[in-house]
CSV table of C-alpha atoms in Angstrom, one decimal:
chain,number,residue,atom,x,y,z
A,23,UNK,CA,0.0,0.0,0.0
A,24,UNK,CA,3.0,2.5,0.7
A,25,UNK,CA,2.3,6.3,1.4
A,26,UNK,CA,-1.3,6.2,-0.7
A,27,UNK,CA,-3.9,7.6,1.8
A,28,UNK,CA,-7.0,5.6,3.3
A,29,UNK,CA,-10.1,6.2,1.6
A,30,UNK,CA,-13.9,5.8,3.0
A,31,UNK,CA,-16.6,6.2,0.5
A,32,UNK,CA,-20.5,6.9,1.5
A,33,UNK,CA,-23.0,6.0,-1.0
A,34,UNK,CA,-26.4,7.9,-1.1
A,35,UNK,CA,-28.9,7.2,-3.7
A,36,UNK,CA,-30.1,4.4,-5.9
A,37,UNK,CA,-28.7,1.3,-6.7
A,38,UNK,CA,-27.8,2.8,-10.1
A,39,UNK,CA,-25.3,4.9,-8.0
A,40,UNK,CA,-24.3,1.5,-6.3
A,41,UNK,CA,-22.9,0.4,-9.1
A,42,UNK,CA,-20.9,3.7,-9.8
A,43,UNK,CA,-19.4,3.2,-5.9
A,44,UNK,CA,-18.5,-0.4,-6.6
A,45,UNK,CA,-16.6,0.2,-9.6
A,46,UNK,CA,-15.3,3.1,-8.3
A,47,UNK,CA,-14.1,1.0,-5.1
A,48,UNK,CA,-12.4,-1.6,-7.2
A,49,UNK,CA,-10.9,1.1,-9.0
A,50,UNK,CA,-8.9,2.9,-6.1
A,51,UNK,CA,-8.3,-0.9,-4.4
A,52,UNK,CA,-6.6,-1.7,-7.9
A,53,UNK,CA,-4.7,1.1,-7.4
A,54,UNK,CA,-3.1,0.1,-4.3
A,55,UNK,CA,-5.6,2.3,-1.9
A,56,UNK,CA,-6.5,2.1,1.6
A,57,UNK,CA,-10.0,1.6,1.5
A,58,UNK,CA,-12.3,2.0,4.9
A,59,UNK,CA,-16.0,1.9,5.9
A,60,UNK,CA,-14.5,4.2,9.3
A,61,UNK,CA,-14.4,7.6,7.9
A,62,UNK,CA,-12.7,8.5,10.9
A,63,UNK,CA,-10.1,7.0,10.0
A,64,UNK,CA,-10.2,8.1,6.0
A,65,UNK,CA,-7.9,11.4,5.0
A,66,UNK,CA,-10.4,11.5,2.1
A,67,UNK,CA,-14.1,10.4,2.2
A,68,UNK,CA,-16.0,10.3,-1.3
A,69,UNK,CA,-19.4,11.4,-0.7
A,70,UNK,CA,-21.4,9.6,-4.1
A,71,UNK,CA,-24.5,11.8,-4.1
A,72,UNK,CA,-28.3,11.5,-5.3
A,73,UNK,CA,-29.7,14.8,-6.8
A,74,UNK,CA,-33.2,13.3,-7.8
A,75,UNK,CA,-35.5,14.9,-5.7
A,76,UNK,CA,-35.6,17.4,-3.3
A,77,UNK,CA,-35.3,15.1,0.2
A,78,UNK,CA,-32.4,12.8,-1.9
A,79,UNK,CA,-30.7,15.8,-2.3
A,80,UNK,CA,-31.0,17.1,1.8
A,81,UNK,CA,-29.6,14.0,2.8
A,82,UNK,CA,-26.6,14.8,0.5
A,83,UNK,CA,-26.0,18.1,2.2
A,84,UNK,CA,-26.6,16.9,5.5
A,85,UNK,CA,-24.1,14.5,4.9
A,86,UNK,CA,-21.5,16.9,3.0
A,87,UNK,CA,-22.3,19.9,5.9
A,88,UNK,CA,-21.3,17.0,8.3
A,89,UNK,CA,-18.3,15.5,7.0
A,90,UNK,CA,-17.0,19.4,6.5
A,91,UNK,CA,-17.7,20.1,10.4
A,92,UNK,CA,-15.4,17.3,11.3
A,93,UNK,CA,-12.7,19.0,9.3
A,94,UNK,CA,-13.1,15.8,6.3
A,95,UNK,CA,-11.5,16.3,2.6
A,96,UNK,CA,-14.6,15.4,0.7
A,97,UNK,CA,-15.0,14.8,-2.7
A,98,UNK,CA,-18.0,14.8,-3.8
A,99,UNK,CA,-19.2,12.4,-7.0
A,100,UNK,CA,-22.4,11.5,-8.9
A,101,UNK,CA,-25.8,13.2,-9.5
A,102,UNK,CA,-25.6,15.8,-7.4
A,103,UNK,CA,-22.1,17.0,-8.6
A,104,UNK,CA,-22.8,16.7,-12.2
A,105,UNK,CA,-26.3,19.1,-11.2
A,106,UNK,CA,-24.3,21.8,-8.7
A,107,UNK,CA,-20.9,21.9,-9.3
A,108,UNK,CA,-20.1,25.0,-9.1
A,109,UNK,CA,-22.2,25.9,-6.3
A,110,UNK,CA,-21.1,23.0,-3.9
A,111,UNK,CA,-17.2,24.6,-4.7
A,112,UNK,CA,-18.2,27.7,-3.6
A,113,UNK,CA,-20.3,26.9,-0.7
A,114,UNK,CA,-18.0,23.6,0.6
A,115,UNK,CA,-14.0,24.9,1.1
A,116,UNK,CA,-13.6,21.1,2.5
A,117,UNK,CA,-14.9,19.7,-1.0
A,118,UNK,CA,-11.0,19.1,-2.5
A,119,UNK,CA,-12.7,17.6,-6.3
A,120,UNK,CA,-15.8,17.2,-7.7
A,121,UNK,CA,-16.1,15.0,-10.1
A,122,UNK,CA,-19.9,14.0,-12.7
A,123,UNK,CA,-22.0,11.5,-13.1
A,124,UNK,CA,-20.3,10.2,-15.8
A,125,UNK,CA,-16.7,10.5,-15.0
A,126,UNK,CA,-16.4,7.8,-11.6
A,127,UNK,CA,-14.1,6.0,-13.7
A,128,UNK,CA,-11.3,8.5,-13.1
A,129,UNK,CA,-11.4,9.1,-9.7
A,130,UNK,CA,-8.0,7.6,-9.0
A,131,UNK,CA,-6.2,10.7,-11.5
A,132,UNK,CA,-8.7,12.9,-9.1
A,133,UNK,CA,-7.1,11.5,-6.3
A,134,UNK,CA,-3.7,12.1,-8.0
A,135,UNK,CA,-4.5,15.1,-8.7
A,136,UNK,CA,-5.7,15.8,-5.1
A,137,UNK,CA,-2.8,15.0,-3.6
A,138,UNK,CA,-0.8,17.3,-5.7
A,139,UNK,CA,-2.3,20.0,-4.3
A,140,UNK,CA,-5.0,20.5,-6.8
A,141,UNK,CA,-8.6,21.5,-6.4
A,142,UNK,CA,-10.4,19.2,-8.9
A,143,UNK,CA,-13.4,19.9,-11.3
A,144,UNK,CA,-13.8,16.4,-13.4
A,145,UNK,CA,-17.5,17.1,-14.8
A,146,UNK,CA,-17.9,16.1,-18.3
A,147,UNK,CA,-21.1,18.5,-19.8
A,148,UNK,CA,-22.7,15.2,-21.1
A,149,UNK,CA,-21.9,12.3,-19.9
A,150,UNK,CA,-21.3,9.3,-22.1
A,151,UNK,CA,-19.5,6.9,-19.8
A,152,UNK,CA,-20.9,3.5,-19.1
A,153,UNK,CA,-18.5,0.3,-17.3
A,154,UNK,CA,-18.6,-2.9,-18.5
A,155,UNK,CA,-17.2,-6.3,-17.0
A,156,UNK,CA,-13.4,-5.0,-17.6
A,157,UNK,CA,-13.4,-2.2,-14.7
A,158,UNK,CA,-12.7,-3.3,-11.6
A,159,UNK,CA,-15.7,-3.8,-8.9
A,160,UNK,CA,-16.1,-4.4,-5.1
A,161,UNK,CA,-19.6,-5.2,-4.3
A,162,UNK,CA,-21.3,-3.6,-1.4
A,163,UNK,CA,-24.5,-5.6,-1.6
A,164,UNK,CA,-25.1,-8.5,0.4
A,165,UNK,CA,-23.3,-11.8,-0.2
A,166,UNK,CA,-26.1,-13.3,-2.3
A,167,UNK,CA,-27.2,-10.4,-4.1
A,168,UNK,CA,-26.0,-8.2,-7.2
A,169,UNK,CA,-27.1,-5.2,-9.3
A,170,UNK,CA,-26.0,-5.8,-13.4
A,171,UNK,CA,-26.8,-2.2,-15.2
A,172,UNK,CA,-27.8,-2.9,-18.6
A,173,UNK,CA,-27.8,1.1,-19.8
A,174,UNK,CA,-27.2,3.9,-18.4
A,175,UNK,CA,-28.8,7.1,-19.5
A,176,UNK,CA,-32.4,8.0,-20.7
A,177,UNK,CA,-33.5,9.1,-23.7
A,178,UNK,CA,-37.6,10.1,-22.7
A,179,UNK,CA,-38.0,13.3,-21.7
A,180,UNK,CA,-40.6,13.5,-18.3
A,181,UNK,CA,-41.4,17.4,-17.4
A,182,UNK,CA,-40.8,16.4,-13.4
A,183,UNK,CA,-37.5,14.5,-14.1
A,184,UNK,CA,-34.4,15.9,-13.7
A,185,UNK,CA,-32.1,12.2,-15.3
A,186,UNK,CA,-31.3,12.8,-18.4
A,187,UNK,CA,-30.0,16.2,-18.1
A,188,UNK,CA,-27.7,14.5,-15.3
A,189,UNK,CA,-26.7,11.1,-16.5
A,190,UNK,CA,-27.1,11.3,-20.5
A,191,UNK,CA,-28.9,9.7,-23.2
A,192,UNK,CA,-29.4,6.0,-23.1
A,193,UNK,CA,-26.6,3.9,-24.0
A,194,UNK,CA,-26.3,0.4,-23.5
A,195,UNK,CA,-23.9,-2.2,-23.4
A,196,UNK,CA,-23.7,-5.7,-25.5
A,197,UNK,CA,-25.7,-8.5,-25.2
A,198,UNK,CA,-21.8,-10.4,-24.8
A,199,UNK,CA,-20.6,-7.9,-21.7
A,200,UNK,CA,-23.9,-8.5,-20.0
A,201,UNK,CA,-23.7,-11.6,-19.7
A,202,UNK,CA,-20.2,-12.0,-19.0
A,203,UNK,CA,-21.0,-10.0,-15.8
A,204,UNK,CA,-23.0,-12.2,-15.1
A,205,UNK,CA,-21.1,-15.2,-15.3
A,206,UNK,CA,-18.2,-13.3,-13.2
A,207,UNK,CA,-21.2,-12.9,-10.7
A,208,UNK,CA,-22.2,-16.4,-10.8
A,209,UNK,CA,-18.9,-17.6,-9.7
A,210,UNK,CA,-18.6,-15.2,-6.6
A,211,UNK,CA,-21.1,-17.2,-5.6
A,212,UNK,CA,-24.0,-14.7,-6.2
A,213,UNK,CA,-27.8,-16.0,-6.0
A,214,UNK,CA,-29.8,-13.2,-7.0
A,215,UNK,CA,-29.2,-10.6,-10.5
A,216,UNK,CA,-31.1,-7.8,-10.5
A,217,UNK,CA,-30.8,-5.8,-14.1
A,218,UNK,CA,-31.2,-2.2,-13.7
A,219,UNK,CA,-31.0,0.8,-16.0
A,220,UNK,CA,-33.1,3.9,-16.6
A,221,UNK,CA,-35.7,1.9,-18.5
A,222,UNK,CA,-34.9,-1.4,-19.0
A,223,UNK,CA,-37.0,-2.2,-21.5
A,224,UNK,CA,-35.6,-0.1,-24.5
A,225,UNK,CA,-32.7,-2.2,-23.8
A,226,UNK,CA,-30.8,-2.1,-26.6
A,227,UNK,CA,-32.5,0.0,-29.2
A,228,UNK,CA,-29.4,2.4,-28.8
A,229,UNK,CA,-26.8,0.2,-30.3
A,230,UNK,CA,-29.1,-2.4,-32.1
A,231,UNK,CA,-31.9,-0.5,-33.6
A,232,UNK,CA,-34.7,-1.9,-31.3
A,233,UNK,CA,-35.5,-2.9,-28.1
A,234,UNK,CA,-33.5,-6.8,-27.3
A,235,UNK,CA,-34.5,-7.2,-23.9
A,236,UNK,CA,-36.1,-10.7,-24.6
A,237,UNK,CA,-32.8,-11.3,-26.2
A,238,UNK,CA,-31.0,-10.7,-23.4
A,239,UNK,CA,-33.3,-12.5,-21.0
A,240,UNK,CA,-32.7,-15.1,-23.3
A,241,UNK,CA,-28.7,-15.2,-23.2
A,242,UNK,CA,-28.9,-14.6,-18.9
A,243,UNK,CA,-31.2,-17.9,-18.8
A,244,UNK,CA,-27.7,-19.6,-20.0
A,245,UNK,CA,-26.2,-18.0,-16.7
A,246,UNK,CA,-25.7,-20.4,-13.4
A,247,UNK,CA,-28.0,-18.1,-11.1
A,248,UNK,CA,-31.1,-19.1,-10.0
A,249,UNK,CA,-32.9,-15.7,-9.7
A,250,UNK,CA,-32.6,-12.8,-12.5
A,251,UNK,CA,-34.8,-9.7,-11.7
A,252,UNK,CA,-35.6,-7.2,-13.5
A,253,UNK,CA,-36.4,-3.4,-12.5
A,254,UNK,CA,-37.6,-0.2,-13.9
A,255,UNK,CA,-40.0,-2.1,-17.0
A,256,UNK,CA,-41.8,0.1,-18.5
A,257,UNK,CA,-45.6,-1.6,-19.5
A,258,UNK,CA,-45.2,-0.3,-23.0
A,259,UNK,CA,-42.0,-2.4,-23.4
A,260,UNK,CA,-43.6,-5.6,-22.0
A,261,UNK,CA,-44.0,-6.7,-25.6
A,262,UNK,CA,-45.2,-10.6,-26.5
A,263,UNK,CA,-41.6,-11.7,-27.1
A,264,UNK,CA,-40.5,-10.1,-23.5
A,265,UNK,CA,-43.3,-11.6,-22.1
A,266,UNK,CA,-42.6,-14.8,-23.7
A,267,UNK,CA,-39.0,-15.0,-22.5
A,268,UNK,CA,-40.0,-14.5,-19.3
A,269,UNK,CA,-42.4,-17.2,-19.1
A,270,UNK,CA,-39.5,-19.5,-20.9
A,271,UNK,CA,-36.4,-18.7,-19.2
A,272,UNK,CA,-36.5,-20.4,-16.2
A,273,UNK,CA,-34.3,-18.4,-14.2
A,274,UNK,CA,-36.0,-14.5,-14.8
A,275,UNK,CA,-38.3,-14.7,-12.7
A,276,UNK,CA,-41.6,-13.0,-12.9
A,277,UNK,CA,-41.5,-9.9,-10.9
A,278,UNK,CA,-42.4,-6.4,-13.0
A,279,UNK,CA,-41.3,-3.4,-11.6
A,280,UNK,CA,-43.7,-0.8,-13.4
A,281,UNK,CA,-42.6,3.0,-12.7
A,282,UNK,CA,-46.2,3.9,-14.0
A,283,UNK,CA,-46.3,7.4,-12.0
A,284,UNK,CA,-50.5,8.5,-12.8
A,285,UNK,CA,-53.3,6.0,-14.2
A,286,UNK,CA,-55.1,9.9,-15.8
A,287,UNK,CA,-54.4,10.6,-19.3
A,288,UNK,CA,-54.5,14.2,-18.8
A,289,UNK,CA,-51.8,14.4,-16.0
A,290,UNK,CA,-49.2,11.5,-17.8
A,291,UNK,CA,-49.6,14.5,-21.0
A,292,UNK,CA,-48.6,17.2,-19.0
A,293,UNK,CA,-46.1,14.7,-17.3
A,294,UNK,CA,-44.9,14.3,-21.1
A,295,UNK,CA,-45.8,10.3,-20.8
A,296,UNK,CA,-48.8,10.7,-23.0
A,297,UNK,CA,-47.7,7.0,-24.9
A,298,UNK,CA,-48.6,5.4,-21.7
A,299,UNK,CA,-52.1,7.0,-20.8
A,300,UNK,CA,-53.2,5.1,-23.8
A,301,UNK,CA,-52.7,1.9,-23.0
A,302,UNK,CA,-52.1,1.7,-18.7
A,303,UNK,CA,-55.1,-0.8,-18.1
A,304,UNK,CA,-55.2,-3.0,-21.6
A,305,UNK,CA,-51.4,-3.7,-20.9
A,306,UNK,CA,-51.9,-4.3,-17.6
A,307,UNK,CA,-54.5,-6.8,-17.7
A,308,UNK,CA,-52.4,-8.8,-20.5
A,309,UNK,CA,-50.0,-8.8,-18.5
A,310,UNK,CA,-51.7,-10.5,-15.8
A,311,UNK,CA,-53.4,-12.9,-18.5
A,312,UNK,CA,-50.0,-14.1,-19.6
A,313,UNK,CA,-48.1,-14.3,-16.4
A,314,UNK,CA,-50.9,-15.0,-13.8
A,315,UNK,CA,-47.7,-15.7,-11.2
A,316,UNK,CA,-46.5,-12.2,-11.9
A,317,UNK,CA,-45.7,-9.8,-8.7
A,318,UNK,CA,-46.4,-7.1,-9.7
A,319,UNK,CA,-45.0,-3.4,-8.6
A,320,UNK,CA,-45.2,0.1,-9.4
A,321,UNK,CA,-44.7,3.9,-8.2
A,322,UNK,CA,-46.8,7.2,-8.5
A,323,UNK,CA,-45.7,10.7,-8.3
A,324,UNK,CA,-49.3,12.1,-6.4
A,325,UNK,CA,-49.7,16.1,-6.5
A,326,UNK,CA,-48.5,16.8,-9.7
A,327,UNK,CA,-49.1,21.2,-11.1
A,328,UNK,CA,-53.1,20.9,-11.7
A,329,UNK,CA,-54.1,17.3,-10.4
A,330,UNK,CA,-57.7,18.2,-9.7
A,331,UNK,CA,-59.2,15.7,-6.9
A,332,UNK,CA,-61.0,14.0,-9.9
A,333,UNK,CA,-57.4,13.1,-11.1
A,334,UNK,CA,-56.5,11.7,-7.9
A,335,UNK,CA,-59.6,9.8,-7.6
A,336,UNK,CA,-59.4,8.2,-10.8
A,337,UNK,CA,-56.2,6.9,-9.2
A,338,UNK,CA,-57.2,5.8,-6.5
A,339,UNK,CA,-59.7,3.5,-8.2
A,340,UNK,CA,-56.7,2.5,-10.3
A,341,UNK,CA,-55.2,1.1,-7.3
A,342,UNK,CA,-58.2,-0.5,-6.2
A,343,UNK,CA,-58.9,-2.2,-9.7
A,344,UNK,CA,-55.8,-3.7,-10.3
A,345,UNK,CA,-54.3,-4.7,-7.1
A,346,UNK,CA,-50.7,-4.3,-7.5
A,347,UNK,CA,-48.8,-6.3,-5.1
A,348,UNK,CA,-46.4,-3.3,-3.9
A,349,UNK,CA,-47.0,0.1,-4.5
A,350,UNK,CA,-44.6,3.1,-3.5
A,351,UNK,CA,-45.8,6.5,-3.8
A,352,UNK,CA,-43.7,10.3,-3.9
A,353,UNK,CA,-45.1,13.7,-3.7
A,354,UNK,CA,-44.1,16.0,-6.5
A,355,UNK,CA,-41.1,17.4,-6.3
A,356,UNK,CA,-40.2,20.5,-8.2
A,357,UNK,CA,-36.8,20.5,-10.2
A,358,UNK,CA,-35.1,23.2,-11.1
A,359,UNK,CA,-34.3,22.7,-14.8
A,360,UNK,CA,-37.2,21.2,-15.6
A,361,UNK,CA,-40.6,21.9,-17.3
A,362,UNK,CA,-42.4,20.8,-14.5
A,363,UNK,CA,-40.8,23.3,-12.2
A,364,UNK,CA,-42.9,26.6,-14.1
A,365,UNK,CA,-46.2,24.9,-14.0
A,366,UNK,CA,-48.8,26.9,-13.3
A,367,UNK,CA,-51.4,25.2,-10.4
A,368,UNK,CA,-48.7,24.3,-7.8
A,369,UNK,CA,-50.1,22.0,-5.2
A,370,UNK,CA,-49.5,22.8,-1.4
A,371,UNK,CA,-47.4,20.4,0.4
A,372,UNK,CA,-50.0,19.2,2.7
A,373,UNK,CA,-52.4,18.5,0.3
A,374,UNK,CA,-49.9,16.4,-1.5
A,375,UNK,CA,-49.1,14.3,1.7
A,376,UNK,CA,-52.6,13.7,2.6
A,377,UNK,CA,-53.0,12.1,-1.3
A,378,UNK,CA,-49.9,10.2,-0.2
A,379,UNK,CA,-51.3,8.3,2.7
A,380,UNK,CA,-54.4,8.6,1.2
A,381,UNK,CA,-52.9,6.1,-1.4
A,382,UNK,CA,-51.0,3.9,1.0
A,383,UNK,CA,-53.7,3.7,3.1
A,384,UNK,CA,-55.3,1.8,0.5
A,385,UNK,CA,-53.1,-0.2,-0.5
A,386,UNK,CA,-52.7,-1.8,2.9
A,387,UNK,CA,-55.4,-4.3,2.7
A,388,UNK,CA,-54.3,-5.0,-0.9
A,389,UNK,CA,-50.4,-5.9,0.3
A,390,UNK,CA,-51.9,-7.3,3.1
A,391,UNK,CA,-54.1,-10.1,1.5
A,392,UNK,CA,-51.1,-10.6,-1.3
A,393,UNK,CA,-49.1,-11.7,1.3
A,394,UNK,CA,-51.5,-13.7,3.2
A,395,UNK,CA,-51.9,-15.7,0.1
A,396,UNK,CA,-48.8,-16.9,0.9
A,397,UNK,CA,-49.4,-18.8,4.3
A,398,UNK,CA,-49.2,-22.5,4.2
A,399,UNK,CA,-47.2,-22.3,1.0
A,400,UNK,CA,-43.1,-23.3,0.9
A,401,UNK,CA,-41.4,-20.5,-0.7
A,402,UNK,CA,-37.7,-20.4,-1.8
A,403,UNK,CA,-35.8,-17.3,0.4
A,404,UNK,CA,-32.8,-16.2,-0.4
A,405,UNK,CA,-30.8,-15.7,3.1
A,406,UNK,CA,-29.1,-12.1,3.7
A,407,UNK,CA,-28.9,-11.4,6.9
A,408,UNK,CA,-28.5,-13.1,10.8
A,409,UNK,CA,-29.5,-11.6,13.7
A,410,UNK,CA,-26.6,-12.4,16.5
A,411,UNK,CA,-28.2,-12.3,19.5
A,412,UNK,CA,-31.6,-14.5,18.4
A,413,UNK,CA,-30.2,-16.3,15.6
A,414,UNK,CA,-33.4,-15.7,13.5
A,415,UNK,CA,-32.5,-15.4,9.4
A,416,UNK,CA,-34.0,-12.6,7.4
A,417,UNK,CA,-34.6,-12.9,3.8
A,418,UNK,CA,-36.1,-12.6,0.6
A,419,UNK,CA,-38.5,-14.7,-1.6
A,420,UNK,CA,-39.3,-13.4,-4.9
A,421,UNK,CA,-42.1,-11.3,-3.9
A,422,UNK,CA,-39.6,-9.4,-2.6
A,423,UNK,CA,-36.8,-6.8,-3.9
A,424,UNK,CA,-34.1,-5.5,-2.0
A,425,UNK,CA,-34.8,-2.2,-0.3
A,426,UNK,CA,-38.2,-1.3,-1.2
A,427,UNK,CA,-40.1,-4.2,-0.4
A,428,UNK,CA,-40.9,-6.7,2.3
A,429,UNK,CA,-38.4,-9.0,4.4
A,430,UNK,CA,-38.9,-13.0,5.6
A,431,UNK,CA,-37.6,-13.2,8.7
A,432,UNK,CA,-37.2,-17.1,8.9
A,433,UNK,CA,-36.1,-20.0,11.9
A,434,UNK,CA,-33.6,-22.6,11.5
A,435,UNK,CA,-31.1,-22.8,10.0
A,436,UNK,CA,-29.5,-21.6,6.7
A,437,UNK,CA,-26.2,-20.5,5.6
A,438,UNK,CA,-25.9,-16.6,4.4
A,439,UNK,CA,-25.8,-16.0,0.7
A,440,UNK,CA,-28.1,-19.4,0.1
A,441,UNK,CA,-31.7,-19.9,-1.2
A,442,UNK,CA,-33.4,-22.6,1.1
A,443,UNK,CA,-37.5,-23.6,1.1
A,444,UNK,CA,-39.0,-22.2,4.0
A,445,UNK,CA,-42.7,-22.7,5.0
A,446,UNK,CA,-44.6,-19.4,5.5
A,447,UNK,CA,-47.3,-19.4,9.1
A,448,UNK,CA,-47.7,-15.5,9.1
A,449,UNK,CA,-47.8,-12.7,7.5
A,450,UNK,CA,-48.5,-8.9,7.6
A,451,UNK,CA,-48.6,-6.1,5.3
A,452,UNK,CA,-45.0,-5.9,4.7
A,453,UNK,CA,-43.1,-9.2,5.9
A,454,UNK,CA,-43.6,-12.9,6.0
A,455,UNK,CA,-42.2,-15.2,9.1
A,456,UNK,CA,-41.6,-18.7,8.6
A,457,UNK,CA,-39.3,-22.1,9.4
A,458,UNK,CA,-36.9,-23.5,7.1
A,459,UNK,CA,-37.8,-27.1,6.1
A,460,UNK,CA,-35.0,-29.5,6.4
């Protein structure tokens, strides 16, 4: 290791950012650096930052203000760097380099750099970046558990959504590097794939011409992993032959993550998603037709400029009619830089938190009776975690994505990182408790 200094990285945001902290983990650890969860013990700590939406982007400051009061050399990475550079300069004297959303893979020169004596701007205006299997990666997730990215970038253009402006246009890799990654995955012994990108299903139509997400699911079922996952799916994407390769590849398993954000046609226009007013329920129902198994799960945006309370109802009873099996819902959150930020009819805050729980409230029952479907069945669960002082397991079947659904909290015995059958007796809302059948 020499004279390089310790590092300690802290990773905000979504699992999209995950992957940019992993690789840019296994870069620095390449590279001969110190790398520490302590950041006491860290002379730098690289603060990867979410600039989404308003509350993502208050936990990065807190964090940032934080660090800076105990007298930390921060460099600060990802969306929020690429959105405020110049500003978080200015206001942060303890911020030694910045460095964009599409430039993690140089953080060891910015490190250099750094040490030199420099103050570092690494931003490029438009990023075009994406890793593949080559760069270097040190997983953060759970033994058992990986996120693949597919793409990176977007190339829709939703008035509240401040993405492509910070991460690109889409651009995604070979069907060849996927899967390689995956393979590399399979060996460390991982259980669990999970392909993520900004919408996963225009996989491909970038560098291909059209969509070959059904291709890839395809190639992956040739992959020793017993679960593959997919998130952010756009309905309109969930064509026959997608459909169809996820009925016949036995290892994607059928869990749809469906970012549908309204159910009215009036608010998805002025959301600029008027393709998918169109065509919410029809989809939906096939969907359900040809995978009967499916979980199904989605997320609204609820106090959008000028949804009228008949808006919101005719959400409401879009939740009630099709019964989704986890829904997560945000209140509208303006963005500077975006169309969505001028529009006129503004919604007070605690109108849009009362639509909120208004929402979750009823989806309760809905989650509640999903999961109670599954008493008395043996379900596969994948084994993360172990409390020390009870013993009891906690896990995941695959109702159940990492994060921002429900647990299994299981007893008996099981080894980390392994998928064992495990017979549900209870569940509420959220979580299922069973005992592992030997």
């Amino acid at each position: 290791m020499g004279d390089k200094p310790t590092i300690a990285i802290s990773h905000l945001g979504c699992e999209k950012n995950r992957i940019d902290t992993e690789h840019m983990l296994g870069l620095l650890v390449e590279a001969g650096y110190g790398v520490d969860t302590d950041e006491e013990l860290a002379k730098y700590v690289i603060v990867n930052t979410c600039s989404f939406i308003a509350a993502a982007r208050e936990e990065s400051v807190k964090t940032l203000v934080e660090l800076a009061q105990a007298n930390k050399k921060i460099v600060i990475t990802g969306c929020m760097a690429q959105h405020f550079q110049e500003q978080l300069l200015e206001e942060l004297p303890e911020a030694v380099a910045v460095v964009g959303a599409g430039d993690y893979h140089k953080i060891v020169n910015v490190i250099e750099r750094v040490e030199k004596g420099e103050r570092v701007k690494q931003i490029s205006p438009e990023p075009t970046y994406i890793a593949d299997e080559t760069t270097p990666r040190y997983r953060t997730t759970t033994v058992g558990v990986a996120y693949l990215r597919v793409a990176e970038g977007c190339d829709y253009r939703c008035s509240f959504c401040i993405i492509p402006h910070l991460r690109g246009n889409q651009r995604s890799r070979t069907i060849e590097s996927i899967v390689a990654e995956a393979e590399q995955l399979a060996l460390q012994g991982v259980q669990e794939i999970i392909l993520i990108s900004q919408i996963t299903t225009n996989y491909g139509i970038d560098i291909y011409g059209k969509p070959k997400l059904a291709e890839l699911l395809q190639s992956l079922g040739k992959v020793d992993v017993p679960w593959i996952r997919m998130h952010y799916a756009y309905p309109t994407g969930l064509t026959p032959s997608v459909i169809a390769a996820i009925q016949e590849t036995p290892n994607v398993i059928p869990y749809l993550d469906l970012p549908l954000q309204h159910s009215h046609p009036e608010i998805l226009r002025a959301m600029n998603r008027p393709w998918q007013g169109q065509v919410n329920d029809a989809i939906i129902e096939r969907i359900k037709l040809a995978l009967p198994e499916a979980v199904m799960r989605t997320t609204f945006i609820v106090g959008f400029p000028g949804e009228t309370e008949e808006h919101f109802e005719h959400l409401q009873q879009f939740v009630e009619r099709h019964e989704f099996d986890h829904v997560g819902v945000f209140t509208f959150s303006p963005e500077e830089g975006t169309p969505a930020y001028n529009l006129p009819n503004q919604l007070p805050q605690s109108v849009m938190e009362e639509r909120r729980d208004a929402i979750m409230a009823l989806q309760q029952p809905i989650s509640l009776q999903k999961n109670q479907q599954e008493v008395g069945k043996v379900v596969n669960v994948l084994i993360e975690q172990e409390n020390p002082e009870t013993g009891e397991l906690i896990g995941r079947s695959i109702r159940f994505a990492p994060e921002v659904d429900g647990l299994v909290y299981v007893k008996g015995q099981a080894s980390l990182g392994t998928i064992v059958p495990v017979a549900i007796e209870v569940a509420n809302e959220y979580d299922l408790f069973g005992q592992v059948v030997n």
